[in-house]
PDB file of C-alpha atoms in Angstrom:
ATOM      1  CA  UNK A   1     169.715 151.253  24.521  1.00 51.00           C
ATOM      2  CA  UNK A   2     169.275 147.744  23.193  1.00 55.00           C
ATOM      3  CA  UNK A   3     170.399 147.090  19.630  1.00 55.00           C
ATOM      4  CA  UNK A   4     167.631 146.362  17.117  1.00 57.00           C
ATOM      5  CA  UNK A   5     167.600 145.006  13.582  1.00 54.00           C
ATOM      6  CA  UNK A   6     166.701 148.475  12.258  1.00 59.00           C
ATOM      7  CA  UNK A   7     169.795 149.973  13.903  1.00 57.00           C
ATOM      8  CA  UNK A   8     171.882 147.153  12.414  1.00 52.00           C
ATOM      9  CA  UNK A   9     170.548 147.820   8.886  1.00 56.00           C
ATOM     10  CA  UNK A  10     171.095 151.571   9.249  1.00 58.00           C
ATOM     11  CA  UNK A  11     174.732 151.045  10.205  1.00 54.00           C
ATOM     12  CA  UNK A  12     175.295 148.711   7.208  1.00 54.00           C
ATOM     13  CA  UNK A  13     173.765 151.282   4.846  1.00 51.00           C
ATOM     14  CA  UNK A  14     176.022 154.060   6.156  1.00 55.00           C
ATOM     15  CA  UNK A  15     179.077 151.880   5.520  1.00 55.00           C
ATOM     16  CA  UNK A  16     178.293 151.705   1.789  1.00 58.00           C
ATOM     17  CA  UNK A  17     177.125 155.327   1.424  1.00 56.00           C
ATOM     18  CA  UNK A  18     180.495 156.794   0.440  1.00 55.00           C
ATOM     19  CA  UNK A  19     181.068 154.124  -2.188  1.00 61.00           C
ATOM     20  CA  UNK A  20     177.615 154.710  -3.693  1.00 66.00           C
ATOM     21  CA  UNK A  21     178.215 158.475  -3.842  1.00 60.00           C
ATOM     22  CA  UNK A  22     181.559 157.864  -5.569  1.00 60.00           C
ATOM     23  CA  UNK A  23     179.967 155.659  -8.249  1.00 63.00           C
ATOM     24  CA  UNK A  24     177.062 158.059  -8.771  1.00 63.00           C
ATOM     25  CA  UNK A  25     179.524 160.904  -9.355  1.00 62.00           C
ATOM     26  CA  UNK A  26     181.385 158.988 -12.034  1.00 62.00           C
ATOM     27  CA  UNK A  27     178.091 157.887 -13.590  1.00 65.00           C
ATOM     28  CA  UNK A  28     176.916 161.476 -13.891  1.00 64.00           C
ATOM     29  CA  UNK A  29     180.232 162.500 -15.443  1.00 64.00           C
ATOM     30  CA  UNK A  30     179.942 159.779 -18.091  1.00 64.00           C
ATOM     31  CA  UNK A  31     176.307 160.701 -18.710  1.00 67.00           C
ATOM     32  CA  UNK A  32     177.236 164.328 -19.365  1.00 63.00           C
ATOM     33  CA  UNK A  33     180.024 163.225 -21.695  1.00 63.00           C
ATOM     34  CA  UNK A  34     177.670 160.936 -23.583  1.00 64.00           C
ATOM     35  CA  UNK A  35     175.136 163.730 -23.943  1.00 64.00           C
ATOM     36  CA  UNK A  36     177.809 165.996 -25.380  1.00 62.00           C
ATOM     37  CA  UNK A  37     178.706 163.377 -28.007  1.00 59.00           C
ATOM     38  CA  UNK A  38     175.065 162.900 -28.992  1.00 62.00           C
ATOM     39  CA  UNK A  39     174.718 166.646 -29.391  1.00 62.00           C
ATOM     40  CA  UNK A  40     177.846 166.706 -31.541  1.00 58.00           C
ATOM     41  CA  UNK A  41     176.543 163.879 -33.716  1.00 58.00           C
ATOM     42  CA  UNK A  42     173.401 165.870 -34.436  1.00 59.00           C
ATOM     43  CA  UNK A  43     174.914 169.299 -34.997  1.00 62.00           C
ATOM     44  CA  UNK A  44     178.531 168.898 -36.125  1.00 57.00           C
ATOM     45  CA  UNK A  45     180.368 167.469 -39.125  1.00 59.00           C
ATOM     46  CA  UNK A  46     181.425 163.822 -39.452  1.00 65.00           C
ATOM     47  CA  UNK A  47     185.106 164.509 -38.746  1.00 67.00           C
ATOM     48  CA  UNK A  48     184.325 166.397 -35.561  1.00 67.00           C
ATOM     49  CA  UNK A  49     181.905 163.668 -34.499  1.00 61.00           C
ATOM     50  CA  UNK A  50     184.552 160.995 -35.023  1.00 70.00           C
ATOM     51  CA  UNK A  51     187.044 163.028 -33.019  1.00 71.00           C
ATOM     52  CA  UNK A  52     184.525 163.554 -30.225  1.00 67.00           C
ATOM     53  CA  UNK A  53     183.698 159.831 -30.123  1.00 70.00           C
ATOM     54  CA  UNK A  54     187.389 158.935 -29.965  1.00 75.00           C
ATOM     55  CA  UNK A  55     187.997 161.435 -27.167  1.00 75.00           C
ATOM     56  CA  UNK A  56     185.002 160.140 -25.223  1.00 74.00           C
ATOM     57  CA  UNK A  57     186.098 156.533 -25.678  1.00 76.00           C
ATOM     58  CA  UNK A  58     189.554 157.362 -24.359  1.00 79.00           C
ATOM     59  CA  UNK A  59     188.074 159.320 -21.452  1.00 77.00           C
ATOM     60  CA  UNK A  60     185.690 156.467 -20.642  1.00 76.00           C
ATOM     61  CA  UNK A  61     188.581 154.004 -20.618  1.00 79.00           C
ATOM     62  CA  UNK A  62     190.589 156.214 -18.285  1.00 82.00           C
ATOM     63  CA  UNK A  63     187.561 156.802 -16.050  1.00 78.00           C
ATOM     64  CA  UNK A  64     186.857 153.064 -15.872  1.00 79.00           C
ATOM     65  CA  UNK A  65     190.452 152.346 -14.902  1.00 82.00           C
ATOM     66  CA  UNK A  66     190.378 155.074 -12.243  1.00 83.00           C
ATOM     67  CA  UNK A  67     187.098 153.805 -10.802  1.00 78.00           C
ATOM     68  CA  UNK A  68     188.344 150.206 -10.731  1.00 81.00           C
ATOM     69  CA  UNK A  69     191.607 151.222  -9.064  1.00 82.00           C
ATOM     70  CA  UNK A  70     189.807 153.429  -6.545  1.00 82.00           C
ATOM     71  CA  UNK A  71     187.328 150.702  -5.619  1.00 81.00           C
ATOM     72  CA  UNK A  72     190.130 148.169  -5.222  1.00 84.00           C
ATOM     73  CA  UNK A  73     191.978 150.609  -2.978  1.00 86.00           C
ATOM     74  CA  UNK A  74     188.839 151.218  -0.917  1.00 84.00           C
ATOM     75  CA  UNK A  75     188.362 147.465  -0.502  1.00 85.00           C
ATOM     76  CA  UNK A  76     191.993 147.045   0.585  1.00 88.00           C
ATOM     77  CA  UNK A  77     191.674 149.822   3.164  1.00 86.00           C
ATOM     78  CA  UNK A  78     188.386 148.423   4.461  1.00 83.00           C
ATOM     79  CA  UNK A  79     189.876 144.925   4.709  1.00 85.00           C
ATOM     80  CA  UNK A  80     192.869 146.236   6.679  1.00 88.00           C
ATOM     81  CA  UNK A  81     190.627 148.241   8.995  1.00 86.00           C
ATOM     82  CA  UNK A  82     188.418 145.188   9.538  1.00 87.00           C
ATOM     83  CA  UNK A  83     191.483 143.040  10.294  1.00 90.00           C
ATOM     84  CA  UNK A  84     192.722 145.517  12.905  1.00 90.00           C
ATOM     85  CA  UNK A  85     189.262 145.700  14.448  1.00 90.00           C
ATOM     86  CA  UNK A  86     189.061 141.918  14.569  1.00 90.00           C
ATOM     87  CA  UNK A  87     192.412 141.674  16.364  1.00 91.00           C
ATOM     88  CA  UNK A  88     191.397 144.340  18.888  1.00 90.00           C
ATOM     89  CA  UNK A  89     187.986 142.813  19.558  1.00 91.00           C
ATOM     90  CA  UNK A  90     189.556 139.375  19.995  1.00 90.00           C
ATOM     91  CA  UNK A  91     191.897 140.799  22.629  1.00 90.00           C
ATOM     92  CA  UNK A  92     188.899 142.203  24.520  1.00 90.00           C
ATOM     93  CA  UNK A  93     186.834 139.022  24.289  1.00 88.00           C
ATOM     94  CA  UNK A  94     189.778 136.887  25.425  1.00 89.00           C
ATOM     95  CA  UNK A  95     189.618 138.706  28.778  1.00 89.00           C
ATOM     96  CA  UNK A  96     185.847 138.703  29.294  1.00 88.00           C
ATOM     97  CA  UNK A  97     185.583 135.310  30.992  1.00 84.00           C
ATOM     98  CA  UNK A  98     188.398 136.132  33.405  1.00 86.00           C
ATOM     99  CA  UNK A  99     187.012 139.589  34.106  1.00 88.00           C
ATOM    100  CA  UNK A 100     183.465 138.516  35.012  1.00 85.00           C
ATOM    101  CA  UNK A 101     184.864 136.037  37.553  1.00 84.00           C
ATOM    102  CA  UNK A 102     187.478 138.384  39.006  1.00 85.00           C
ATOM    103  CA  UNK A 103     186.727 142.010  38.054  1.00 82.00           C
ATOM    104  CA  UNK A 104     189.342 143.578  40.296  1.00 84.00           C
ATOM    105  CA  UNK A 105     192.123 141.279  39.115  1.00 86.00           C
ATOM    106  CA  UNK A 106     191.510 141.826  35.388  1.00 85.00           C
ATOM    107  CA  UNK A 107     190.074 145.336  35.172  1.00 85.00           C
ATOM    108  CA  UNK A 108     193.368 146.922  34.121  1.00 88.00           C
ATOM    109  CA  UNK A 109     193.876 144.364  31.341  1.00 88.00           C
ATOM    110  CA  UNK A 110     190.341 144.950  30.028  1.00 87.00           C
ATOM    111  CA  UNK A 111     190.774 148.725  30.173  1.00 86.00           C
ATOM    112  CA  UNK A 112     194.104 148.486  28.318  1.00 87.00           C
ATOM    113  CA  UNK A 113     192.551 146.334  25.586  1.00 87.00           C
ATOM    114  CA  UNK A 114     189.767 148.893  25.262  1.00 85.00           C
ATOM    115  CA  UNK A 115     192.345 151.620  24.610  1.00 86.00           C
ATOM    116  CA  UNK A 116     193.046 149.878  21.300  1.00 87.00           C
ATOM    117  CA  UNK A 117     189.381 150.378  20.385  1.00 88.00           C
ATOM    118  CA  UNK A 118     189.907 154.142  20.613  1.00 87.00           C
ATOM    119  CA  UNK A 119     192.302 153.765  17.657  1.00 88.00           C
ATOM    120  CA  UNK A 120     190.756 151.055  15.462  1.00 88.00           C
ATOM    121  CA  UNK A 121     187.308 150.425  16.934  1.00 86.00           C
ATOM    122  CA  UNK A 122     184.056 152.326  16.785  1.00 87.00           C
ATOM    123  CA  UNK A 123     182.781 154.820  19.317  1.00 86.00           C
ATOM    124  CA  UNK A 124     179.932 152.430  20.140  1.00 88.00           C
ATOM    125  CA  UNK A 125     182.298 149.580  21.037  1.00 89.00           C
ATOM    126  CA  UNK A 126     184.338 151.986  23.175  1.00 88.00           C
ATOM    127  CA  UNK A 127     181.179 153.219  24.893  1.00 86.00           C
ATOM    128  CA  UNK A 128     179.793 149.731  25.542  1.00 88.00           C
ATOM    129  CA  UNK A 129     183.124 148.462  26.876  1.00 88.00           C
ATOM    130  CA  UNK A 130     183.383 151.408  29.269  1.00 86.00           C
ATOM    131  CA  UNK A 131     179.802 150.817  30.390  1.00 85.00           C
ATOM    132  CA  UNK A 132     180.568 147.112  30.871  1.00 86.00           C
ATOM    133  CA  UNK A 133     183.585 147.940  33.030  1.00 85.00           C
ATOM    134  CA  UNK A 134     181.596 150.404  35.137  1.00 80.00           C
ATOM    135  CA  UNK A 135     177.863 149.675  34.786  1.00 64.00           C
ATOM    136  CA  UNK A 136     176.820 151.154  38.115  1.00 59.00           C
ATOM    137  CA  UNK A 137     177.843 154.761  37.652  1.00 49.00           C
ATOM    138  CA  UNK A 138     176.504 157.550  35.464  1.00 46.00           C
ATOM    139  CA  UNK A 139     178.883 157.929  32.515  1.00 48.00           C
ATOM    140  CA  UNK A 140     178.774 161.029  30.345  1.00 49.00           C
ATOM    141  CA  UNK A 141     180.342 159.756  27.180  1.00 50.00           C
ATOM    142  CA  UNK A 142     182.391 162.195  25.101  1.00 46.00           C
ATOM    143  CA  UNK A 143     181.861 160.534  21.697  1.00 48.00           C
ATOM    144  CA  UNK A 144     178.389 161.616  20.550  1.00 48.00           C
ATOM    145  CA  UNK A 145     176.988 162.365  17.125  1.00 48.00           C
ATOM    146  CA  UNK A 146     175.466 165.550  18.547  1.00 47.00           C
ATOM    147  CA  UNK A 147     178.686 166.611  20.267  1.00 49.00           C
ATOM    148  CA  UNK A 148     177.490 170.238  20.560  1.00 49.00           C
ATOM    149  CA  UNK A 149     174.543 169.160  22.682  1.00 51.00           C
ATOM    150  CA  UNK A 150     174.962 170.081  26.360  1.00 50.00           C
ATOM    151  CA  UNK A 151     174.570 168.465  28.742  1.00 50.00           C
ATOM    152  CA  UNK A 152     175.292 165.153  27.019  1.00 52.00           C
ATOM    153  CA  UNK A 153     172.834 162.316  27.478  1.00 56.00           C
ATOM    154  CA  UNK A 154     173.863 160.010  30.359  1.00 53.00           C
ATOM    155  CA  UNK A 155     174.327 156.292  29.759  1.00 49.00           C
ATOM    156  CA  UNK A 156     171.539 154.423  31.543  1.00 56.00           C
ATOM    157  CA  UNK A 157     172.391 151.844  34.177  1.00 73.00           C
ATOM    158  CA  UNK A 158     171.953 148.309  32.902  1.00 79.00           C
ATOM    159  CA  UNK A 159     172.718 144.736  33.848  1.00 83.00           C
ATOM    160  CA  UNK A 160     176.303 143.691  32.887  1.00 84.00           C
ATOM    161  CA  UNK A 161     175.038 140.655  30.945  1.00 85.00           C
ATOM    162  CA  UNK A 162     172.796 142.877  28.815  1.00 86.00           C
ATOM    163  CA  UNK A 163     175.670 145.273  28.155  1.00 87.00           C
ATOM    164  CA  UNK A 164     177.995 142.428  27.140  1.00 89.00           C
ATOM    165  CA  UNK A 165     175.288 140.994  24.870  1.00 89.00           C
ATOM    166  CA  UNK A 166     174.962 144.330  23.048  1.00 88.00           C
ATOM    167  CA  UNK A 167     178.752 144.629  22.856  1.00 90.00           C
ATOM    168  CA  UNK A 168     178.993 141.236  21.124  1.00 89.00           C
ATOM    169  CA  UNK A 169     176.260 142.166  18.640  1.00 90.00           C
ATOM    170  CA  UNK A 170     178.000 145.471  17.884  1.00 90.00           C
ATOM    171  CA  UNK A 171     181.273 143.664  17.205  1.00 90.00           C
ATOM    172  CA  UNK A 172     179.489 141.230  14.854  1.00 88.00           C
ATOM    173  CA  UNK A 173     177.963 144.152  13.005  1.00 88.00           C
ATOM    174  CA  UNK A 174     181.270 145.930  12.479  1.00 87.00           C
ATOM    175  CA  UNK A 175     182.993 142.764  11.260  1.00 85.00           C
ATOM    176  CA  UNK A 176     180.362 142.335   8.544  1.00 83.00           C
ATOM    177  CA  UNK A 177     178.496 139.384  10.043  1.00 81.00           C
ATOM    178  CA  UNK A 178     174.754 139.058   9.527  1.00 77.00           C
ATOM    179  CA  UNK A 179     172.115 139.972  12.090  1.00 71.00           C
ATOM    180  CA  UNK A 180     170.531 137.181  14.082  1.00 70.00           C
ATOM    181  CA  UNK A 181     167.848 137.118  16.755  1.00 68.00           C
ATOM    182  CA  UNK A 182     169.245 136.332  20.173  1.00 70.00           C
ATOM    183  CA  UNK A 183     168.859 136.966  23.871  1.00 69.00           C
ATOM    184  CA  UNK A 184     171.370 137.350  26.667  1.00 70.00           C
ATOM    185  CA  UNK A 185     170.882 133.925  28.304  1.00 78.00           C
ATOM    186  CA  UNK A 186     174.073 132.451  26.835  1.00 77.00           C
ATOM    187  CA  UNK A 187     176.019 135.541  27.872  1.00 81.00           C
ATOM    188  CA  UNK A 188     174.477 135.520  31.352  1.00 81.00           C
ATOM    189  CA  UNK A 189     175.793 131.982  31.883  1.00 79.00           C
ATOM    190  CA  UNK A 190     179.334 133.416  31.913  1.00 80.00           C
ATOM    191  CA  UNK A 191     178.660 135.289  35.133  1.00 79.00           C
ATOM    192  CA  UNK A 192     179.042 133.695  38.566  1.00 74.00           C
ATOM    193  CA  UNK A 193     176.043 133.619  40.928  1.00 71.00           C
ATOM    194  CA  UNK A 194     175.557 136.976  42.688  1.00 64.00           C
ATOM    195  CA  UNK A 195     177.443 137.310  45.954  1.00 62.00           C
ATOM    196  CA  UNK A 196     176.326 140.628  47.497  1.00 56.00           C
ATOM    197  CA  UNK A 197     178.855 140.446  50.324  1.00 54.00           C
ATOM    198  CA  UNK A 198     181.873 139.526  48.180  1.00 54.00           C
ATOM    199  CA  UNK A 199     184.104 142.415  47.144  1.00 53.00           C
ATOM    200  CA  UNK A 200     184.464 142.849  43.410  1.00 52.00           C
ATOM    201  CA  UNK A 201     181.499 140.715  42.396  1.00 49.00           C
ATOM    202  CA  UNK A 202     178.411 141.969  40.596  1.00 47.00           C
ATOM    203  CA  UNK A 203     175.639 142.798  43.037  1.00 53.00           C
ATOM    204  CA  UNK A 204     171.999 142.247  42.112  1.00 47.00           C
ATOM    205  CA  UNK A 205     170.033 145.331  41.132  1.00 43.00           C
ATOM    206  CA  UNK A 206     167.668 146.697  43.766  1.00 38.00           C
TER     207      UNK A 206
END
């Protein structure tokens, strides 16, 4: 399935969903606290109101510090995860040119680099890399959002240049780079001319 701008935007939104939920939770907590103080100001004596305001101010200060610390920690974790992804994806891309010219000689190196994606990469990068390494067989991929669905949906057979193009776009997405319109012509230029009788080369689709 070819990546679209809508899929790209949906992925970006999911990345920020947890952070938004965290901030909304703290906002609701402060709103409830503020409502309690307003109620106290209307119904209780001045001394109690002053005490309630002081308690709320202290609680708000603590909550602000906790939120700031938590967000900083989240950013640090995200930055470290992005750095590890970047290193892994670089190791894969460094082998692409060699692999497309000599698949048999560099298949093991590509497969080993892809193992790192199982630890720090996304399931989509793992899936696309596996499909790129073996585009001419039906692959039933184990990482699915609907993992209770049986039988799993098979990966459709596609041209290696198209698969590599989608793999590059997926890597850009996960590293926080913006979407851009493109086609697979630049990627296709990496591949040697088809040689149907040469072992290990990509054969043209019938």
